[in-house]
mmCIF file of N, CA, C and O in Angstrom:
data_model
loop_
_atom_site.group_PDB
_atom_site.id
_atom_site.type_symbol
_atom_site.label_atom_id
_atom_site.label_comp_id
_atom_site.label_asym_id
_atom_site.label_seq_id
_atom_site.Cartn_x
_atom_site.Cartn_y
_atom_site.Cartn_z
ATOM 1 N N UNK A 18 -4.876 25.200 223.314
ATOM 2 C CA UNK A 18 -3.941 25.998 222.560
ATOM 3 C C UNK A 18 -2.830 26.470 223.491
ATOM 4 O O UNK A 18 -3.143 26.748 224.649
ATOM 5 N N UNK A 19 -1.628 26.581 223.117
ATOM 6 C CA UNK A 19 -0.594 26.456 223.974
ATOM 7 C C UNK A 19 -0.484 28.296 223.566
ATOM 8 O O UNK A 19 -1.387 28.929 223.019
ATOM 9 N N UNK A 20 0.753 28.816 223.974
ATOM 10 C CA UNK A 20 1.137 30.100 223.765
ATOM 11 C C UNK A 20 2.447 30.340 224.259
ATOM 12 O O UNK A 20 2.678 29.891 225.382
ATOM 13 N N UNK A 21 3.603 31.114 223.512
ATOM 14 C CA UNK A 21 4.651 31.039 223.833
ATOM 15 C C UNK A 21 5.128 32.433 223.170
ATOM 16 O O UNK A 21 5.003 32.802 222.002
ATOM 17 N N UNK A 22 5.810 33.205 224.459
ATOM 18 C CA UNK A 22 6.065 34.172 224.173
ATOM 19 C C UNK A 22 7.372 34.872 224.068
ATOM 20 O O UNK A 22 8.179 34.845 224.998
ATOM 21 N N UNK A 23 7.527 35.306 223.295
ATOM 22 C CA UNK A 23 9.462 36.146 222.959
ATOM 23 C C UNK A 23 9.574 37.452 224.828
ATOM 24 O O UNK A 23 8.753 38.218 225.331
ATOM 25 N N UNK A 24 10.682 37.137 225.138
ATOM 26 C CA UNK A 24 10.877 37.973 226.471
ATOM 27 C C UNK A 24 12.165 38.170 226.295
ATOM 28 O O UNK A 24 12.860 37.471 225.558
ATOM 29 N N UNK A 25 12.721 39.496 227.209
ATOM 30 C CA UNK A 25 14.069 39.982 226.905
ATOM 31 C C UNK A 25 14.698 39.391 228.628
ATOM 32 O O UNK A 25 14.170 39.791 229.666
ATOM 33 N N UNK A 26 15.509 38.716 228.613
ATOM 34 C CA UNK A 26 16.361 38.525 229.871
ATOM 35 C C UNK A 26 16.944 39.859 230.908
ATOM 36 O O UNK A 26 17.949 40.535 230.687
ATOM 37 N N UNK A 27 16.569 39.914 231.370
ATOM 38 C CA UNK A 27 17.080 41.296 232.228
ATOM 39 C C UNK A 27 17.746 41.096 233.570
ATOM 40 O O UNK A 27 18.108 42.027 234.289
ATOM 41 N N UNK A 28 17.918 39.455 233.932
ATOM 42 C CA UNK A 28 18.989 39.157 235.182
ATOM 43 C C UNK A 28 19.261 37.868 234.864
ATOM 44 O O UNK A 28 18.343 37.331 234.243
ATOM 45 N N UNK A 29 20.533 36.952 235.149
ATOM 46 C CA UNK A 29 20.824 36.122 235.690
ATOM 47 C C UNK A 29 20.905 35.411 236.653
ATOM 48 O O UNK A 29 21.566 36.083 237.445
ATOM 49 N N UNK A 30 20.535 33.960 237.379
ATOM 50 C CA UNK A 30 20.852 33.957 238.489
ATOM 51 C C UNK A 30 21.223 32.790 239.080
ATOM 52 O O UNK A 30 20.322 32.023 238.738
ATOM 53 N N UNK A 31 21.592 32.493 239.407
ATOM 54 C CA UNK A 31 22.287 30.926 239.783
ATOM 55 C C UNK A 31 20.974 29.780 239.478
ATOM 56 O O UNK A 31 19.781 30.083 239.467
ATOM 57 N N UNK A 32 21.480 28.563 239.267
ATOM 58 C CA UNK A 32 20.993 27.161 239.620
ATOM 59 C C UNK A 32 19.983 27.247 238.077
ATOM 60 O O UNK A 32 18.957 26.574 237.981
ATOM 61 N N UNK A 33 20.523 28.276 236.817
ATOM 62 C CA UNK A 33 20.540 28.119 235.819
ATOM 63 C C UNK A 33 18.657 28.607 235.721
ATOM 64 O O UNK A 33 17.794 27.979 235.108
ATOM 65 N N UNK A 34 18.505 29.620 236.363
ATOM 66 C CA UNK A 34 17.523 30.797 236.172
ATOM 67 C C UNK A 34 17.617 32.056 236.390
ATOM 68 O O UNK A 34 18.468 32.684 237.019
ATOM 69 N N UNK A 35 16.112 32.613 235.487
ATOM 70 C CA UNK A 35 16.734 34.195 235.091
ATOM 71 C C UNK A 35 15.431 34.432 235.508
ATOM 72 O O UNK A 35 14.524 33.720 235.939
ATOM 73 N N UNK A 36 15.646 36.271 235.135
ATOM 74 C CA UNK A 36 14.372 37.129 235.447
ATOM 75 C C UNK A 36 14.307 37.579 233.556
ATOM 76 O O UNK A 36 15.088 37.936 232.673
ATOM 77 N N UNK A 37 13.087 37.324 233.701
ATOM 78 C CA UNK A 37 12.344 38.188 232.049
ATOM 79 C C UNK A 37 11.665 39.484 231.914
ATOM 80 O O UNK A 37 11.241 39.893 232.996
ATOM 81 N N UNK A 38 11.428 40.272 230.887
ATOM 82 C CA UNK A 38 10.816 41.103 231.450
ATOM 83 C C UNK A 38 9.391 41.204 229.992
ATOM 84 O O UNK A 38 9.705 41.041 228.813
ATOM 85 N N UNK A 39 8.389 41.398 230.293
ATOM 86 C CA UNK A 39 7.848 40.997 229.232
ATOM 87 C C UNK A 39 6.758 41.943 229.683
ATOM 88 O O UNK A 39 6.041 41.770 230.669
ATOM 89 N N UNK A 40 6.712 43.196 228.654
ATOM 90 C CA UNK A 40 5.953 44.311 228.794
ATOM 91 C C UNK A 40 5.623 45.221 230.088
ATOM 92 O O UNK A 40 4.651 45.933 230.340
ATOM 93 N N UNK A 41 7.169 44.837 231.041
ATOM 94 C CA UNK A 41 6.865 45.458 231.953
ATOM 95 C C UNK A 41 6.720 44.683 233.347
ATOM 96 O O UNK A 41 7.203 45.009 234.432
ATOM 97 N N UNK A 42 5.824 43.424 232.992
ATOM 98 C CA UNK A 42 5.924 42.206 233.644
ATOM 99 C C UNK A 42 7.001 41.349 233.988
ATOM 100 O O UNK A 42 7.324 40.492 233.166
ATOM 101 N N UNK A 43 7.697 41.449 235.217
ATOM 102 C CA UNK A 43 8.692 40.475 235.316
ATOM 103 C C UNK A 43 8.699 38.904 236.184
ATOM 104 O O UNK A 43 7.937 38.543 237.081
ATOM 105 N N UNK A 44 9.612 38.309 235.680
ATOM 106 C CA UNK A 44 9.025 36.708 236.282
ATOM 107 C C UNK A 44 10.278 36.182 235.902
ATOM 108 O O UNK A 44 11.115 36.393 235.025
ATOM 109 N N UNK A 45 10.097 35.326 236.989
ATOM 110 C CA UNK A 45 11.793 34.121 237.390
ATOM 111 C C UNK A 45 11.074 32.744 236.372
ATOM 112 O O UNK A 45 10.009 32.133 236.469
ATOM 113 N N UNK A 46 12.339 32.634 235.320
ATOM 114 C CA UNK A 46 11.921 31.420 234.629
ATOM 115 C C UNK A 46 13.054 30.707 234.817
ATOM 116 O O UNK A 46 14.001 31.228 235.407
ATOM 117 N N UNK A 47 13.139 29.035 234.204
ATOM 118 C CA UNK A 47 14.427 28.142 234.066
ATOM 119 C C UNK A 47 14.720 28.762 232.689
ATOM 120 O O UNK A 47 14.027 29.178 231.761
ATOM 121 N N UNK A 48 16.498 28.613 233.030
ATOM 122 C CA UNK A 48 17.430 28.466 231.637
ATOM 123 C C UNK A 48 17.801 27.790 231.272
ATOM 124 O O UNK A 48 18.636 27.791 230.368
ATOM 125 N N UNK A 49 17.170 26.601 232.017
ATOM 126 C CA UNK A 49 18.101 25.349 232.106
ATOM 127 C C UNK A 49 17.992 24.327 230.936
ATOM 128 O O UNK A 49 18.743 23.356 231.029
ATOM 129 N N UNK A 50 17.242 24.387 229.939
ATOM 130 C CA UNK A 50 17.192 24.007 228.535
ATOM 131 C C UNK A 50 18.127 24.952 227.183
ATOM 132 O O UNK A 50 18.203 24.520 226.033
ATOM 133 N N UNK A 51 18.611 25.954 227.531
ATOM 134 C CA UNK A 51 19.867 26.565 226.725
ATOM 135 C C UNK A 51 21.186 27.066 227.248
ATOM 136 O O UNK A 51 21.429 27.335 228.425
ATOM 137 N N UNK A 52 21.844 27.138 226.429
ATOM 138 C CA UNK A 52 22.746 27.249 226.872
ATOM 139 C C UNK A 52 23.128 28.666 226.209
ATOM 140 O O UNK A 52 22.642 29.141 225.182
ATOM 141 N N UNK A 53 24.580 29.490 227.435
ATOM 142 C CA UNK A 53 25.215 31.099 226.932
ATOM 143 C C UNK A 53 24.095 31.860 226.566
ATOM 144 O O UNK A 53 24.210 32.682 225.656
ATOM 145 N N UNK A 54 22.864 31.676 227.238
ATOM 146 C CA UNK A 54 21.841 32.811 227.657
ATOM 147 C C UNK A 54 22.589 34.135 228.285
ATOM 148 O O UNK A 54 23.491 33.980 229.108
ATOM 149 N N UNK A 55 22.144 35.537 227.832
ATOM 150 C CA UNK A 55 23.151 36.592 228.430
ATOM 151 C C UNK A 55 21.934 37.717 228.742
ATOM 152 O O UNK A 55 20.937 37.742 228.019
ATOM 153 N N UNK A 56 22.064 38.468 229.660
ATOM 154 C CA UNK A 56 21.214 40.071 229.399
ATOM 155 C C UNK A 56 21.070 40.410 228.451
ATOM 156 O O UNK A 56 22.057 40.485 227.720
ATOM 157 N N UNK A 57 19.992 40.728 228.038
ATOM 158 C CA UNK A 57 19.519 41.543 226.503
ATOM 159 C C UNK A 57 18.816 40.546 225.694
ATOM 160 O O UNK A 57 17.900 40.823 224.920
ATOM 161 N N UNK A 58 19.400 39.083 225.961
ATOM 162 C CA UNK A 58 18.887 38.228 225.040
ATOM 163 C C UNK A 58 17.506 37.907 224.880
ATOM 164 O O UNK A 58 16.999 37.610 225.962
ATOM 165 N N UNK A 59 16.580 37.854 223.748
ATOM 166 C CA UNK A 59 15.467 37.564 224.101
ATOM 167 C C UNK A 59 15.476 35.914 224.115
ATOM 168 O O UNK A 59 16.466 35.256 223.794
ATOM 169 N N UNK A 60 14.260 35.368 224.526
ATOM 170 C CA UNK A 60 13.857 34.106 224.679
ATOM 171 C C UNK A 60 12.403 33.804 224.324
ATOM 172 O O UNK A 60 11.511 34.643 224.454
ATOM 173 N N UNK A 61 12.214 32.607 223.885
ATOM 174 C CA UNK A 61 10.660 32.191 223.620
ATOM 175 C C UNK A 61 10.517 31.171 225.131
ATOM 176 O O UNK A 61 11.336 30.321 225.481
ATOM 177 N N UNK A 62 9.415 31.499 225.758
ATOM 178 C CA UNK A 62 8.750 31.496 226.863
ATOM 179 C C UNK A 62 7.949 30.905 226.919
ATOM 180 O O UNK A 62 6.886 31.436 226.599
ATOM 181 N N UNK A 63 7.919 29.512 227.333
ATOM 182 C CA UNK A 63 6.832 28.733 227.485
ATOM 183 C C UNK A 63 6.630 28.291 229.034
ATOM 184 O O UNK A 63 7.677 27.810 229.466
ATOM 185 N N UNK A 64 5.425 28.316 230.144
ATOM 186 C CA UNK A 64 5.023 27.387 230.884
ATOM 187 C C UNK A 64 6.373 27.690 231.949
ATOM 188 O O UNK A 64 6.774 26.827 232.730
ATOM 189 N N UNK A 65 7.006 29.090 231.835
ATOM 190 C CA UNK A 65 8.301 28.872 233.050
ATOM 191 C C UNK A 65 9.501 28.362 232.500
ATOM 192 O O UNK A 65 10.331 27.930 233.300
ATOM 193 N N UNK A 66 9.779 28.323 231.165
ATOM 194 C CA UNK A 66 10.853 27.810 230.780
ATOM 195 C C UNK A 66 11.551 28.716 229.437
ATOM 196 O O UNK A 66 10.803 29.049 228.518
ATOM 197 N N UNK A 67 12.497 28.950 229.414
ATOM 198 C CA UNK A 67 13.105 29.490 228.167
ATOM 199 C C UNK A 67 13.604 28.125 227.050
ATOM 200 O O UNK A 67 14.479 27.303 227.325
ATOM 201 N N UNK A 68 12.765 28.164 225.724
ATOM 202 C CA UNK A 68 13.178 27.226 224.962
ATOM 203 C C UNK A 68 13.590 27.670 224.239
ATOM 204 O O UNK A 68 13.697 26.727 223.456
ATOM 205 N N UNK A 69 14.027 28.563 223.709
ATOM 206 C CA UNK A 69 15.043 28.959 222.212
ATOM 207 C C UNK A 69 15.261 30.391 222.600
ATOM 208 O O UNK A 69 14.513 31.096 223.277
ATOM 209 N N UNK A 70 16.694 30.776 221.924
ATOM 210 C CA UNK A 70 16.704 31.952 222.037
ATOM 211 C C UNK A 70 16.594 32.632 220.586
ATOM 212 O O UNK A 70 17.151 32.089 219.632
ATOM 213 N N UNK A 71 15.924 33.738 220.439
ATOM 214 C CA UNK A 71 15.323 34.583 219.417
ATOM 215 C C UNK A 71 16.692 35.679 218.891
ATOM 216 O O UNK A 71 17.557 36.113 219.651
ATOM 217 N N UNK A 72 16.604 35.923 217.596
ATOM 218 C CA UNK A 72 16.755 37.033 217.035
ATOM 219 C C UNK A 72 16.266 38.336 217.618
ATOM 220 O O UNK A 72 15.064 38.397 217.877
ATOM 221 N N UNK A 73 16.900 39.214 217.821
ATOM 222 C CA UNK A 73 16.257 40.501 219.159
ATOM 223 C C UNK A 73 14.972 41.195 217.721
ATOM 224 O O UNK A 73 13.760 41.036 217.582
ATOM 225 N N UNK A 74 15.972 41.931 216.935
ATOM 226 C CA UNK A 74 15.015 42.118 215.427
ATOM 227 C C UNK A 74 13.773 41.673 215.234
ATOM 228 O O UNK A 74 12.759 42.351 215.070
ATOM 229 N N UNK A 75 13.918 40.138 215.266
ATOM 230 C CA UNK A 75 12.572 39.319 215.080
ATOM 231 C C UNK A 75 11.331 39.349 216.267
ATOM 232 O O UNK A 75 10.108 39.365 216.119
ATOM 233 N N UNK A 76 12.257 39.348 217.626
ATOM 234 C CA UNK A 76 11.268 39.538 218.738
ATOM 235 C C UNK A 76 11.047 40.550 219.206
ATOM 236 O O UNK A 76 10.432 40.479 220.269
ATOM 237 N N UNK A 77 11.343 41.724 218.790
ATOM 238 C CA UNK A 77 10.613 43.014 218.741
ATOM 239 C C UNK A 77 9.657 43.550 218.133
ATOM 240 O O UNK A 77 8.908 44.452 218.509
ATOM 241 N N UNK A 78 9.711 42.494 216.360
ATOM 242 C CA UNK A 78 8.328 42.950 215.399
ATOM 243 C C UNK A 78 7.473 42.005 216.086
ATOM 244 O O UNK A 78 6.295 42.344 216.205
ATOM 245 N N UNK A 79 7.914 40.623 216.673
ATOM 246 C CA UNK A 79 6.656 40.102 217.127
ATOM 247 C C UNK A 79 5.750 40.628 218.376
ATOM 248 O O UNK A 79 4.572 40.424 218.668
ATOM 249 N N UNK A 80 6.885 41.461 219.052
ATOM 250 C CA UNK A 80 6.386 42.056 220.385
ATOM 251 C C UNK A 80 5.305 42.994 220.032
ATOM 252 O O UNK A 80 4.185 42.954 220.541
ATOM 253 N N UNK A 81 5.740 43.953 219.018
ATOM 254 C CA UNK A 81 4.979 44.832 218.157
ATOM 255 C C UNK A 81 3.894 44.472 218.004
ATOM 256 O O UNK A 81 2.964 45.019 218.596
ATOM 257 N N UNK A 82 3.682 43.255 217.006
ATOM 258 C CA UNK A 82 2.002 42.940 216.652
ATOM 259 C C UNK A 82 1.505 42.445 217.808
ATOM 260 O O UNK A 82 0.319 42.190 217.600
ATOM 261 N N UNK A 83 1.825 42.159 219.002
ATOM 262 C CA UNK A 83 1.166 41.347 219.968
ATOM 263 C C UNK A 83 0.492 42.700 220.572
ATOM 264 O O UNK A 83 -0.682 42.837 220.916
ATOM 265 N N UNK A 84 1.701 43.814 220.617
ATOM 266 C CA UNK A 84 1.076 45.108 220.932
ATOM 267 C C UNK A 84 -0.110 45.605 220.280
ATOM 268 O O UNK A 84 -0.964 46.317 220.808
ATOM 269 N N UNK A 85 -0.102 45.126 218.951
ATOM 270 C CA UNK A 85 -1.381 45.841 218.241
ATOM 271 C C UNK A 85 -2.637 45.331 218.526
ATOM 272 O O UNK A 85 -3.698 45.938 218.674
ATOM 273 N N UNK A 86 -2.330 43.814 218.602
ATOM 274 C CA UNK A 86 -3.699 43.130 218.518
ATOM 275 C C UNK A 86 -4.407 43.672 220.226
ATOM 276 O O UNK A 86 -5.607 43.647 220.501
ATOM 277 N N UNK A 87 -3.204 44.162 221.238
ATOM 278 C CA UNK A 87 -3.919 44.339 223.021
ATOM 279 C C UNK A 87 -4.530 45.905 222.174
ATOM 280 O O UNK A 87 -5.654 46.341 222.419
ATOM 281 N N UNK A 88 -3.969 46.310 221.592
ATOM 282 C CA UNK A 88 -4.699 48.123 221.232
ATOM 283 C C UNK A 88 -6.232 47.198 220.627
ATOM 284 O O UNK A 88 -7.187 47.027 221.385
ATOM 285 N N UNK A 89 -6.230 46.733 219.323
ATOM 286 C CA UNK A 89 -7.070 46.467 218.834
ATOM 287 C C UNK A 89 -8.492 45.645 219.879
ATOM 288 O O UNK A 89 -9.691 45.472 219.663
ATOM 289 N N UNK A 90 -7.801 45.395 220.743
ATOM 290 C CA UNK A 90 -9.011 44.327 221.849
ATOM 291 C C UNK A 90 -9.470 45.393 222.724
ATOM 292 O O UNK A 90 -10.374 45.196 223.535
ATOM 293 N N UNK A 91 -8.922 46.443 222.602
ATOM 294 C CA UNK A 91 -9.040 47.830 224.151
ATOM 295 C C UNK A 91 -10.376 48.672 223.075
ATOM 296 O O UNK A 91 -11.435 49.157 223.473
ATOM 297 N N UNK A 92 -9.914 48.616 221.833
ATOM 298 C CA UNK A 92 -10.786 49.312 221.327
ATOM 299 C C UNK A 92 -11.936 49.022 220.568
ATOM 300 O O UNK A 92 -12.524 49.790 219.808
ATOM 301 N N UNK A 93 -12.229 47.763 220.853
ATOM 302 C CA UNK A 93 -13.631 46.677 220.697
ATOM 303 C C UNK A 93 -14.629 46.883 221.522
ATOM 304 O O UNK A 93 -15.631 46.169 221.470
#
């Protein structure tokens, strides 16, 4: 099962990679599959790579339930 996750861009940086920041967690991925990637933008995150860029709206409710289901596993 693969997994791919919505992340908000929080740097730019040459040779067409960025920094993400994903709950706090940050990590150098390629941009190099889209194009006019900017700060703020979110991205779907696969394997080190940004493949699409997201609706911010949309990847915040998804950030949300991903949040619920880590509450829901803490309290199992």
């Amino acid at each position: 099962m693969c997994l791919a996750l919505p992340a908000r861009v929080v740097e730019l940086r040459s040779d067409d990679l960025g920094v993400i920041d994903l709950g706090g967690v940050r990590k150098e991925i390629s941009l190099a599959l889209l194009e006019n990637v900017a700060v703020g933008d979110y991205v779907i995150v696969h394997v080190g790579y940004a493949l699409q860029k997201l609706d911010p709206g949309e990847a915040e409710k998804t950030l949300e339930l991903f949040a619920g289901f880590d509450a829901g596993m803490s309290a199992a």
